[in-house]
Short mmCIF file of C-alpha atoms in Angstrom, two decimals:
data_model
loop_
_atom_site.label_atom_id
_atom_site.label_comp_id
_atom_site.label_asym_id
_atom_site.label_seq_id
_atom_site.Cartn_x
_atom_site.Cartn_y
_atom_site.Cartn_z
CA MET D 289 17.87 38.77 -10.05
CA ALA D 290 18.32 40.37 -7.30
CA ASP D 291 21.21 41.30 -4.75
CA PHE D 292 22.14 40.57 -1.98
CA GLY D 293 24.51 42.42 -1.10
CA ALA D 294 28.27 42.43 -0.34
CA SER D 295 28.14 38.75 1.74
CA GLY D 296 27.16 36.99 -1.26
CA PHE D 297 25.54 33.49 -0.94
CA PRO D 298 23.96 33.26 2.89
CA GLU D 299 26.22 31.49 5.52
CA ASP D 300 24.55 29.58 7.60
CA GLU D 301 21.03 27.81 7.53
CA GLN D 302 19.29 30.96 9.45
CA GLN D 303 20.11 33.55 7.16
CA PHE D 304 18.92 31.29 3.75
CA TRP D 305 15.39 30.99 5.70
CA ASP D 306 15.62 34.95 6.09
CA LEU D 307 16.20 36.05 2.45
CA ILE D 308 13.97 33.48 1.67
CA ASN D 309 11.12 34.78 3.44
CA GLU D 310 12.39 38.29 2.51
CA THR D 311 12.07 37.48 -0.04
CA VAL D 312 8.68 36.51 -0.97
CA SER D 313 7.29 39.00 0.95
CA ALA D 314 8.78 41.60 -1.10
CA PRO D 315 6.65 43.90 -2.72
CA CYS D 316 5.70 43.75 -6.68
CA PRO D 317 3.89 46.54 -8.27
CA ASN D 318 4.94 45.90 -11.59
CA HIS D 319 5.84 42.39 -13.64
CA GLU D 320 9.59 44.16 -13.54
CA SER D 321 9.50 43.52 -9.63
CA LEU D 322 7.51 40.68 -10.16
CA ASP D 323 10.47 38.37 -11.81
CA ASN D 324 13.30 39.64 -9.73
CA ALA D 325 11.37 38.11 -7.26
CA LEU D 326 11.38 35.02 -8.79
CA ARG D 327 14.76 35.33 -10.46
CA SER D 328 15.38 35.46 -6.77
CA TRP D 329 13.76 32.52 -5.34
CA LEU D 330 14.36 30.41 -7.82
CA TYR D 331 18.53 31.20 -7.22
CA LEU D 332 18.45 30.82 -3.48
CA VAL D 333 16.28 27.71 -3.83
CA SER D 334 18.28 26.18 -6.98
CA ASN D 335 21.49 27.10 -4.80
CA GLY D 336 20.86 25.96 -1.77
CA ARG D 337 19.05 22.64 -2.50
CA ASP D 338 22.94 20.61 -1.87
CA GLN D 339 23.55 23.00 1.12
CA TYR D 340 20.53 23.77 3.11
CA LEU D 341 17.19 21.56 1.44
CA GLY D 342 18.81 18.03 2.57
CA THR D 343 15.67 16.49 1.88
CA GLU D 344 12.46 17.25 -0.70
CA ASP D 345 10.14 18.57 2.14
CA ASP D 346 12.64 21.12 2.80
CA ILE D 347 12.33 22.09 -1.29
CA ALA D 348 8.33 21.70 -0.58
CA ASN D 349 8.99 23.73 1.79
CA CYS D 350 10.54 26.22 -0.36
CA SER D 351 7.59 26.45 -2.49
CA GLN D 352 4.86 26.12 0.59
CA LYS D 353 6.52 29.51 1.21
CA LEU D 354 6.51 30.79 -2.27
CA ARG D 355 2.83 30.01 -3.23
CA GLU D 356 0.84 30.87 0.31
CA SER D 357 3.11 34.37 -0.14
CA SER D 358 1.24 37.58 -1.87
CA ILE D 359 4.13 36.68 -4.68
CA PHE D 360 1.67 33.88 -5.85
CA CYS D 361 -1.71 34.80 -4.02
CA ALA D 362 -2.11 38.50 -5.92
CA ASN D 363 -1.46 36.70 -9.56
CA GLN D 364 -1.54 33.49 -9.97
CA GLU D 365 -1.48 33.22 -14.09
CA TYR D 366 1.61 35.41 -14.18
CA VAL D 367 3.67 33.59 -11.84
CA ARG D 368 2.40 29.84 -13.03
CA THR D 369 2.10 30.22 -16.12
CA GLN D 370 6.99 32.22 -15.90
CA ILE D 371 7.53 28.63 -13.95
CA ILE D 372 6.52 26.26 -16.71
CA TYR D 373 8.24 28.58 -19.72
CA SER D 374 10.80 28.55 -17.36
CA LEU D 375 10.59 25.06 -16.97
CA LEU D 376 10.45 24.31 -20.65
CA GLN D 377 13.72 26.37 -21.23
CA GLU D 378 15.61 25.51 -18.28
CA ASP D 379 19.68 23.19 -17.92
CA ASP D 380 20.31 23.77 -15.60
CA LEU D 381 19.68 20.75 -12.81
CA GLY D 382 19.92 23.75 -9.65
CA PRO D 383 16.69 25.30 -10.76
CA LEU D 384 15.31 22.21 -12.32
CA HIS D 385 15.75 20.96 -9.78
CA ALA D 386 12.79 24.30 -7.99
CA ILE D 387 11.03 24.87 -10.82
CA ALA D 388 9.95 20.62 -10.56
CA ASN D 389 8.88 21.05 -7.18
CA PHE D 390 7.07 23.63 -7.36
CA LEU D 391 4.81 23.24 -10.24
CA LEU D 392 4.01 19.36 -8.56
CA LEU D 393 2.87 20.69 -5.02
CA ASP D 394 1.36 23.18 -6.71
CA GLY D 395 -0.44 20.98 -9.65
CA ARG D 396 -1.63 18.45 -6.26
CA LEU D 397 -3.09 21.49 -4.88
CA ASP D 398 -5.33 22.82 -8.03
CA GLU D 399 -5.42 19.87 -10.51
CA GLU D 400 -4.92 23.72 -13.19
CA THR D 401 -1.71 23.87 -13.12
CA PHE D 402 -1.40 20.34 -15.38
CA ARG D 403 -3.98 20.84 -17.36
CA ARG D 404 -1.88 24.50 -18.20
CA MET D 405 1.07 21.96 -17.75
CA VAL D 406 -0.40 19.62 -21.30
CA GLY D 407 -0.88 21.94 -22.96
CA GLU D 408 1.82 24.09 -23.02
CA GLY D 409 3.78 20.81 -24.07
CA CYS D 410 5.19 19.90 -20.62
CA PHE D 411 4.88 16.15 -21.26
CA GLY D 412 8.10 15.67 -24.44
CA ARG D 413 9.95 18.39 -22.54
CA LEU D 414 9.99 16.31 -19.47
CA LEU D 415 10.58 12.85 -21.46
CA GLU D 416 13.67 14.56 -22.32
CA LEU D 417 14.56 15.62 -19.15
CA ILE D 418 13.76 12.16 -17.82
CA LYS D 419 16.18 10.17 -20.43
CA ASN D 420 19.10 12.68 -19.50
CA CYS D 421 19.12 12.68 -15.78
CA GLY D 422 19.07 9.34 -14.40
CA GLY D 423 22.96 9.54 -14.31
CA ARG D 424 23.15 12.49 -13.03
CA ASP D 425 21.37 13.52 -10.31
CA ARG D 426 19.47 10.96 -8.69
CA ARG D 427 16.79 13.55 -6.41
CA LEU D 428 16.15 15.31 -9.63
CA HIS D 429 15.19 11.77 -11.66
CA ARG D 430 12.18 10.56 -9.24
CA LEU D 431 11.25 14.72 -8.29
CA LEU D 432 10.17 14.20 -12.23
CA LEU D 433 9.06 10.92 -12.13
CA GLU D 434 6.65 12.13 -10.38
CA LEU D 435 5.90 15.13 -11.62
CA MET D 436 5.20 13.53 -15.49
CA PHE D 437 3.07 10.81 -13.71
CA GLU D 438 0.20 13.58 -11.26
CA MET D 439 0.20 15.42 -14.80
CA SER D 440 -0.32 12.69 -16.19
CA ARG D 441 -2.95 10.61 -14.54
CA ILE D 442 -5.05 14.38 -14.41
CA GLU D 443 -5.59 15.53 -18.25
CA ARG D 444 -4.99 13.75 -21.31
CA LEU D 445 -2.42 13.43 -23.26
CA ARG D 446 -2.30 14.73 -27.10
CA PRO D 447 -2.01 12.12 -29.74
CA GLU D 448 1.10 13.93 -31.19
CA ASP D 449 2.15 13.57 -26.46
CA LEU D 450 2.19 10.38 -26.80
CA LEU D 451 3.52 9.43 -30.53
CA GLN D 452 6.72 10.61 -29.03
CA VAL D 453 7.01 7.53 -26.64
CA ASP D 454 9.24 4.99 -27.98
CA ASP D 455 10.64 2.17 -27.63
CA GLY D 456 13.80 2.89 -25.85
CA PHE D 457 11.67 4.85 -23.18
CA VAL D 458 9.39 2.39 -22.34
CA SER D 459 13.12 0.01 -21.92
CA TYR D 460 14.30 1.62 -20.17
CA LEU D 461 12.22 2.35 -17.06
CA PHE D 462 11.69 -1.41 -17.51
CA GLN D 463 15.42 -1.74 -16.94
CA LEU D 464 15.78 1.02 -14.33
CA ILE D 465 13.79 -2.24 -11.91
CA GLU D 466 15.73 -4.55 -13.30
CA SER D 467 19.08 -2.87 -12.60
CA LEU D 468 16.93 -2.40 -8.72
CA SER D 469 15.56 -4.74 -7.98
CA ASP D 470 17.82 -5.84 -4.44
CA ASP D 471 17.97 -2.24 -3.47
CA ALA D 472 15.77 -2.87 -0.15
CA ASP D 473 16.28 1.12 -0.58
CA ASP D 474 15.35 1.42 -3.57
CA PRO D 475 14.17 5.33 -4.34
CA TYR D 476 12.97 4.49 -8.33
CA HIS D 477 10.51 1.08 -8.43
CA TYR D 478 6.92 2.53 -7.28
CA PRO D 479 7.87 6.13 -8.78
CA VAL D 480 8.96 4.60 -12.15
CA ILE D 481 5.74 1.89 -12.16
CA ARG D 482 3.17 4.35 -11.83
CA VAL D 483 5.01 6.64 -15.10
CA LEU D 484 4.47 3.06 -16.66
CA LEU D 485 0.49 2.73 -15.20
CA VAL D 486 0.10 6.06 -16.44
CA LEU D 487 1.25 5.59 -19.52
CA ASN D 488 -0.40 2.27 -20.41
CA GLU D 489 -4.28 4.13 -19.71
CA GLN D 490 -3.27 7.02 -21.89
CA TYR D 491 -2.81 4.08 -24.38
CA MET D 492 -5.89 2.45 -23.78
CA VAL D 493 -7.35 5.66 -23.88
CA ALA D 494 -6.52 6.83 -27.16
CA SER D 495 -7.01 3.83 -28.99
CA THR D 496 -10.56 3.91 -27.83
CA SER D 497 -11.17 7.89 -28.98
CA ALA D 498 -9.71 7.29 -32.33
CA ALA D 499 -12.90 5.83 -33.53
CA THR D 500 -15.33 8.43 -32.40
CA GLU D 501 -13.14 11.89 -33.06
CA PRO D 502 -12.66 12.90 -35.86
CA GLU D 503 -9.02 14.55 -34.86
CA SER D 504 -8.13 10.88 -35.00
CA PRO D 505 -4.38 10.30 -35.84
CA THR D 506 -5.37 7.53 -38.43
CA THR D 507 -2.31 5.34 -38.08
CA PRO D 508 -3.71 3.74 -34.89
CA ILE D 509 -0.20 4.88 -31.63
CA THR D 510 0.89 1.40 -30.19
CA ASN D 511 0.67 0.78 -26.76
CA ARG D 512 3.74 -0.04 -26.61
CA VAL D 513 3.96 -0.61 -22.96
CA VAL D 514 2.48 -3.81 -23.71
CA LYS D 515 4.33 -4.54 -26.90
CA ILE D 516 7.85 -4.47 -25.33
CA LEU D 517 6.43 -6.64 -22.82
CA SER D 518 5.09 -8.99 -25.62
CA LEU D 519 8.37 -8.95 -27.28
CA TYR D 520 10.79 -8.76 -24.07
CA GLY D 521 8.66 -10.15 -21.39
CA PRO D 522 10.70 -12.79 -19.55
CA SER D 523 13.58 -10.03 -18.90
CA PHE D 524 11.03 -7.86 -17.22
CA ARG D 525 8.93 -9.71 -14.60
CA THR D 526 10.43 -7.99 -11.56
CA PHE D 527 8.07 -5.78 -12.78
CA GLY D 528 4.96 -7.86 -12.25
CA GLU D 529 5.73 -9.60 -9.46
CA ASN D 530 5.98 -5.47 -7.93
CA ILE D 531 2.64 -4.51 -9.62
CA ILE D 532 1.37 -7.60 -7.91
CA LEU D 533 2.53 -6.06 -4.74
CA LEU D 534 1.75 -2.56 -4.81
CA LEU D 535 -1.92 -3.73 -5.72
CA ASN D 536 -1.69 -5.77 -2.09
CA ARG D 537 -0.93 -2.53 -0.73
CA ALA D 538 -2.53 -0.40 -2.42
CA THR D 539 -6.07 2.38 -0.68
CA GLU D 540 -5.97 4.40 -3.93
CA THR D 541 -9.27 3.55 -5.93
CA ALA D 542 -7.42 5.18 -8.45
CA ILE D 543 -3.50 3.38 -8.03
CA GLN D 544 -5.67 0.62 -8.72
CA LEU D 545 -7.68 0.92 -11.49
CA LEU D 546 -4.52 0.97 -13.07
CA ILE D 547 -3.18 -1.42 -12.08
CA LEU D 548 -6.54 -3.75 -12.96
CA LYS D 549 -6.28 -1.90 -16.47
CA LEU D 550 -2.94 -2.77 -17.33
CA LEU D 551 -3.56 -6.48 -15.86
CA TYR D 552 -6.93 -6.98 -18.13
CA LEU D 553 -4.51 -5.80 -21.71
CA LEU D 554 -1.53 -9.19 -20.39
CA PHE D 555 -4.58 -11.89 -19.42
CA THR D 556 -6.47 -10.93 -23.41
CA THR D 557 -3.41 -10.40 -25.29
CA ALA D 558 -2.10 -14.29 -26.43
CA ALA D 559 1.66 -12.80 -25.80
CA THR D 560 1.29 -12.85 -23.12
CA TYR D 561 -0.84 -14.67 -21.08
CA GLU D 562 2.76 -16.47 -19.51
CA TYR D 563 4.19 -12.96 -18.01
CA PHE D 564 3.93 -13.87 -14.63
CA TYR D 565 4.92 -16.50 -12.91
CA THR D 566 2.92 -19.12 -11.73
CA ASN D 567 3.21 -18.42 -8.23
CA ASP D 568 2.39 -14.49 -8.74
CA LEU D 569 -0.30 -15.45 -10.14
CA ARG D 570 -1.89 -17.34 -6.64
CA VAL D 571 -0.80 -14.45 -5.26
CA LEU D 572 -2.54 -12.20 -7.22
CA LEU D 573 -5.52 -14.07 -7.75
CA ASP D 574 -5.73 -14.27 -3.90
CA VAL D 575 -5.01 -10.67 -3.25
CA ILE D 576 -8.46 -10.22 -5.91
CA ILE D 577 -10.33 -12.56 -3.54
CA ARG D 578 -9.38 -10.67 -0.49
CA ASN D 579 -11.16 -7.54 -2.79
CA LEU D 580 -14.28 -8.45 -3.97
CA LEU D 581 -15.32 -9.59 -0.22
CA ASP D 582 -13.60 -6.86 1.34
CA LEU D 583 -15.28 -4.04 -0.58
CA PRO D 584 -18.62 -2.13 0.42
CA SER D 585 -22.04 -2.59 -2.08
CA GLU D 586 -21.76 0.96 -3.04
CA MET D 587 -18.94 0.31 -4.91
CA ASN D 588 -20.00 -0.95 -8.31
CA VAL D 589 -16.84 0.21 -10.58
CA LEU D 590 -14.33 -1.16 -8.58
CA ARG D 591 -15.79 -4.70 -8.07
CA HIS D 592 -16.92 -4.54 -11.77
CA THR D 593 -13.30 -3.64 -12.94
CA TYR D 594 -11.81 -6.65 -10.10
CA LEU D 595 -14.88 -9.18 -11.43
CA ARG D 596 -13.08 -8.51 -15.66
CA VAL D 597 -9.53 -9.09 -14.71
CA LEU D 598 -10.68 -11.56 -12.38
CA ALA D 599 -12.63 -14.28 -15.52
CA PRO D 600 -9.06 -13.96 -17.81
CA LEU D 601 -6.57 -14.67 -15.37
CA LEU D 602 -8.72 -17.80 -14.69
CA ALA D 603 -9.13 -18.84 -18.25
CA HIS D 604 -5.74 -18.05 -19.74
CA THR D 605 -3.39 -17.56 -17.59
CA GLN D 606 -0.71 -20.82 -16.06
CA LEU D 607 -4.59 -20.88 -13.55
CA SER D 608 -6.33 -22.98 -15.78
CA GLN D 609 -3.84 -25.45 -15.94
CA PRO D 610 -4.23 -28.45 -13.38
CA PRO D 611 -4.34 -28.77 -9.78
CA HIS D 612 -6.73 -25.80 -9.99
CA TYR D 613 -5.91 -23.14 -7.58
CA LYS D 614 -8.67 -22.54 -4.69
CA ARG D 615 -11.33 -23.51 -7.07
CA ASP D 616 -13.68 -23.36 -4.27
CA GLN D 617 -13.00 -20.50 -3.02
CA VAL D 618 -12.77 -18.82 -6.35
CA LEU D 619 -17.16 -20.76 -6.02
CA SER D 620 -18.05 -19.65 -2.62
CA LEU D 621 -16.81 -16.01 -4.13
CA LEU D 622 -19.05 -15.86 -6.94
CA GLU D 623 -21.43 -17.93 -4.62
CA ILE D 624 -21.44 -14.84 -2.25
CA LEU D 625 -21.28 -12.34 -4.80
CA ARG D 626 -24.40 -13.32 -6.44
CA GLY D 627 -25.59 -12.75 -2.57
CA SER D 628 -27.12 -16.58 -1.71
CA GLY D 629 -28.51 -16.42 1.68
CA ASN D 630 -25.39 -14.17 2.59
CA ILE D 631 -27.28 -11.06 4.59
CA HIS D 632 -24.67 -9.26 4.55
CA PHE D 633 -23.99 -8.93 1.33
CA THR D 634 -26.97 -7.64 -0.85
CA PRO D 635 -28.80 -9.15 -4.33
CA PRO D 636 -25.91 -7.91 -7.39
CA GLU D 637 -27.34 -4.89 -10.48
CA PRO D 638 -27.34 -6.46 -13.80
CA THR D 639 -23.84 -5.80 -14.84
CA THR D 640 -21.74 -7.35 -11.54
CA LEU D 641 -23.97 -10.45 -11.75
CA ARG D 642 -23.11 -10.39 -15.22
CA LEU D 643 -19.20 -11.06 -14.79
CA ILE D 644 -19.79 -12.79 -12.54
CA GLU D 645 -22.25 -15.97 -15.00
CA ARG D 646 -18.93 -14.93 -17.17
CA VAL D 647 -16.22 -15.40 -14.04
CA ALA D 648 -19.04 -18.45 -13.56
CA LYS D 649 -18.59 -20.21 -17.37
CA THR D 650 -14.78 -21.11 -16.76
CA PRO D 651 -14.61 -23.99 -17.84
CA TRP D 652 -12.40 -25.51 -15.26
CA LEU D 653 -14.62 -24.21 -12.37
CA SER D 654 -18.20 -25.02 -14.42
CA GLU D 655 -16.14 -28.80 -14.85
CA GLU D 656 -18.42 -31.46 -12.58
CA GLU D 657 -19.98 -27.96 -11.08
CA PRO D 658 -23.52 -29.90 -9.48
CA GLU D 659 -26.12 -28.58 -11.17
CA SER D 660 -28.25 -25.29 -9.26
CA PRO D 661 -31.40 -23.20 -9.30
CA ARG D 662 -28.80 -20.36 -10.98
CA SER D 663 -29.53 -22.06 -14.33
CA ALA D 664 -32.97 -20.39 -15.19
CA ARG D 665 -30.77 -16.78 -13.57
CA THR D 666 -28.28 -18.16 -17.15
CA LEU D 667 -31.03 -18.22 -19.50
CA LEU D 668 -31.62 -14.44 -19.16
CA LEU D 669 -28.64 -13.07 -19.21
CA GLY D 670 -28.06 -15.57 -22.48
CA SER D 671 -30.87 -12.76 -23.92
CA LEU D 672 -28.57 -10.11 -23.33
CA SER D 673 -27.66 -8.71 -26.62
CA LYS D 674 -23.97 -9.23 -27.12
CA SER D 675 -22.28 -5.25 -26.49
CA GLN D 676 -24.10 -5.20 -23.09
CA SER D 677 -22.57 -8.64 -22.53
CA ALA D 678 -19.37 -7.65 -23.59
CA SER D 679 -16.32 -6.86 -22.08
CA ASN D 680 -14.16 -4.65 -24.11
CA VAL D 681 -10.99 -2.03 -23.17
CA SER D 682 -13.07 0.62 -24.25
CA VAL D 683 -15.49 -0.14 -21.36
CA VAL D 684 -11.42 -1.24 -18.97
CA ALA D 685 -10.24 2.45 -20.15
CA GLU D 686 -13.32 4.22 -18.98
CA VAL D 687 -13.12 3.93 -15.81
CA THR D 688 -11.96 6.36 -13.53
CA GLU D 689 -11.23 7.65 -10.20
CA LYS D 690 -10.43 10.94 -8.51
CA PRO D 691 -6.37 11.27 -6.96
CA GLY D 692 -7.12 10.55 -3.54
CA VAL D 693 -9.81 8.67 -2.63
CA LYS D 694 -8.50 6.07 -0.63
CA THR D 695 -11.24 2.25 -1.30
CA PRO D 696 -13.54 1.91 1.76
CA SER D 697 -13.21 -1.68 3.79
CA ARG D 698 -16.49 -3.88 4.29
CA LYS D 699 -14.29 -4.73 7.68
CA SER D 700 -13.57 -1.38 9.14
CA ASP D 701 -16.61 0.46 8.95
CA PRO D 702 -19.73 -0.84 10.21
CA GLU D 703 -21.74 1.29 9.43
CA HIS D 704 -20.97 -0.99 6.60
CA GLU D 705 -23.34 -3.78 7.19
CA LYS D 706 -25.64 -1.79 8.94
CA LYS D 707 -26.87 -0.13 5.37
CA ASP D 708 -26.87 -4.05 4.05
CA GLU D 709 -29.16 -5.06 7.52
CA LEU D 710 -30.97 -2.02 6.07
CA ARG D 711 -31.19 -3.24 2.37
CA LYS D 712 -33.06 -6.63 3.42
CA GLY D 713 -35.59 -4.92 5.82
CA GLY D 714 -34.28 -6.41 8.53
CA SER D 715 -33.61 -3.97 11.91
CA PRO D 716 -30.77 -2.02 13.01
CA PRO D 717 -29.41 -4.29 16.17
CA MET D 718 -30.70 -3.54 19.27
CA ILE D 719 -28.03 -0.87 22.46
CA PRO D 720 -27.76 -2.48 24.73
CA LYS D 721 -28.53 -1.94 28.02
CA PRO D 722 -26.27 -0.13 30.47
CA ARG D 723 -24.98 -2.63 33.05
CA THR D 724 -25.93 -2.08 36.62
CA LEU D 725 -22.83 -3.31 38.99
CA LYS D 726 -24.18 -4.81 42.67
CA PRO D 727 -22.85 -3.84 45.11
CA GLN D 728 -19.64 -6.20 46.37
CA ARG D 729 -20.56 -8.19 49.16
CA SER D 730 -18.15 -8.03 52.14
CA LEU D 731 -16.46 -10.80 52.98
CA PRO D 732 -17.46 -13.32 56.47
CA GLU D 733 -15.21 -12.29 59.54
CA VAL D 734 -12.96 -15.47 60.89
CA PRO D 735 -15.11 -17.37 63.93
CA LYS D 736 -12.91 -16.53 67.35
CA HIS D 737 -13.29 -20.70 68.87
CA ARG D 738 -13.69 -23.50 66.92
CA HIS D 739 -15.48 -26.09 68.47
CA GLY D 740 -16.78 -24.15 71.45
CA VAL D 741 -13.14 -23.32 72.50
CA PRO D 742 -11.94 -19.00 72.06
CA MET D 743 -8.51 -19.35 69.92
CA VAL D 744 -5.90 -17.35 70.75
CA VAL D 745 -3.88 -15.75 68.06
CA PRO D 746 -0.47 -14.71 69.12
CA PRO D 747 0.93 -11.15 68.25
CA LEU D 748 3.57 -11.51 65.69
CA PRO D 749 7.03 -10.91 67.43
CA SER D 750 8.57 -7.17 66.15
CA LEU D 751 11.16 -6.96 64.67
CA GLU D 752 13.53 -5.34 67.46
CA HIS D 753 12.74 -8.50 69.56
CA LEU D 754 13.80 -10.98 66.51
CA LYS D 755 16.82 -8.91 66.69
CA GLU D 756 17.40 -9.37 70.34
CA HIS D 757 16.03 -13.35 70.80
CA GLU D 758 18.58 -13.86 67.80
CA GLN D 759 22.25 -12.24 68.87
CA GLY D 760 21.12 -14.17 73.02
CA LYS D 761 20.66 -17.13 72.13
CA LYS D 762 23.12 -19.43 70.29
CA LYS D 763 22.90 -20.85 67.94
CA VAL D 764 23.24 -24.73 67.24
CA PRO D 765 24.25 -26.79 65.26
CA PRO D 766 21.23 -29.69 63.38
CA LYS D 767 21.23 -33.07 65.11
CA LEU D 768 23.22 -36.18 63.59
CA PRO D 769 20.24 -38.77 61.40
CA PRO D 770 19.29 -42.04 63.39
CA PRO D 771 22.33 -44.50 61.93
CA ARG D 772 21.33 -46.02 58.88
CA ARG D 773 19.98 -49.94 59.54
CA TRP D 774 22.68 -52.09 57.86
CA ALA D 775 21.56 -56.06 56.27
CA LYS D 776 20.20 -58.55 58.65
CA LEU D 777 22.10 -61.49 58.39
CA LYS D 778 21.46 -63.73 55.98
CA PRO D 779 20.05 -67.23 56.98
CA GLY D 780 21.88 -71.06 57.02
CA ASN D 781 25.46 -68.94 56.36
CA SER D 782 27.70 -71.51 58.58
CA GLY D 783 30.43 -68.71 57.62
CA GLY D 784 29.61 -65.37 59.21
CA GLU D 785 29.17 -63.77 57.02
CA VAL D 786 26.94 -60.60 56.37
CA LEU D 787 25.82 -59.84 52.96
CA GLY D 788 25.41 -55.62 52.34
CA ILE D 789 28.07 -54.58 55.26
CA PRO D 790 30.26 -52.66 53.59
CA ASP D 791 33.61 -53.30 54.15
CA GLY D 792 35.55 -52.05 56.75
CA VAL D 793 32.31 -52.45 60.05
CA SER D 794 32.10 -54.80 61.93
CA ALA D 795 29.38 -57.48 61.62
CA THR D 796 28.79 -57.18 65.50
CA ARG D 797 27.36 -53.88 64.36
CA ALA D 798 25.43 -54.23 61.81
CA SER D 799 23.66 -57.43 64.16
CA PRO D 800 20.43 -56.11 65.80
CA ALA D 801 20.97 -55.96 69.94
CA SER D 802 19.74 -59.09 71.97
#
């Protein structure tokens, strides 16, 4: 470890950043000096995270300085190897935080780092650290969850890695979501959910590759995510609510696929048919309808996955019970996806058409449905082989997308509608000609005479004239209103009583003048 002099650790923030810059810019002609520089950087970051590095962005700034330095650029493989080995051997929370932050940043910029970590056995180490540091350091715990998620969605895990995941670890993640479900500032919900989603994907890939790869273990690997939900689903329903919310908000295609893969397993496993609340299923159906209508024509992979999930959702869950939720909207969706009479949706390719017909065969959708010209098309689909029409786990498991790719929207990009028009054989819309503004007409002049008599407009008095007029003229109070007329004498009244005259007023005053 480098010697920082008699002053010891930096006394202020400016001195701290100066030492960081000095450490990463030091010349390192050999591995010994390179190791000293890495130890000095690790010492500064791990001891300064509570004093000068209050946020994860501050620690990421230190990692960025190391990654952009000459130390890393000239010795990338050596630096990565040393930091990965430090992750496998380090036990102190401070250095582990700095190491995990650097590996997360470096792996997002270069996926080879994550592949290297899987090959070196870092998954089992992260599993151990997540179990042990949850109650000791929340910042590090969340960072380790994010590192496990990013590493596992880039590289397929080894069978021995998945075998290290036990029921206790998966239950711990579900319990973590439940215990913090009422916290509005909960930092764990999405990191924990993403880890469970990527573990489910790894289990699906492992189960589909077991039959084709001879080196796979003879004993099938149990999908412990689905197992825990099958046994204890009612105790962990907050997780289900959150993945529907995440699907509703997700703009990244890879995240949507991860959620849809788990939903497919839940809706095709009898023990989890009714895992979700009915209201949550209705929200999910609304989200699927909206996303299918919004997908551009070229997003066939994501469209297929949505349709594969939609069929068991309608057939196996509470939505199959009356009153059937949005039956007309679902039928309208299928007609639109078929391209029937809609110029904005091109005719689907065979896989999409087959999946549409599979959804249309849901019993409560096909009941009382009027006959249509689709009968010939259905007969054609019926001639397809069983392997072609079956939607099994292997097809869903093999669907992938690169991290960070955003799902395009049909509404936000007008070019998609233009392309659809061109595919239908139509011509592109004409560009309107620029508008030419006519000169504004002047208002007519006010006539200076009326009926032949010249009109003289008196000049407006000045402010001084008004003030002099007000000072020289005594203000006169307003005149009293004329006396009120009282009611006349009632004819035939011999007593001389007056009707309508208030008390104290003489009759003569009220009588009219003779």
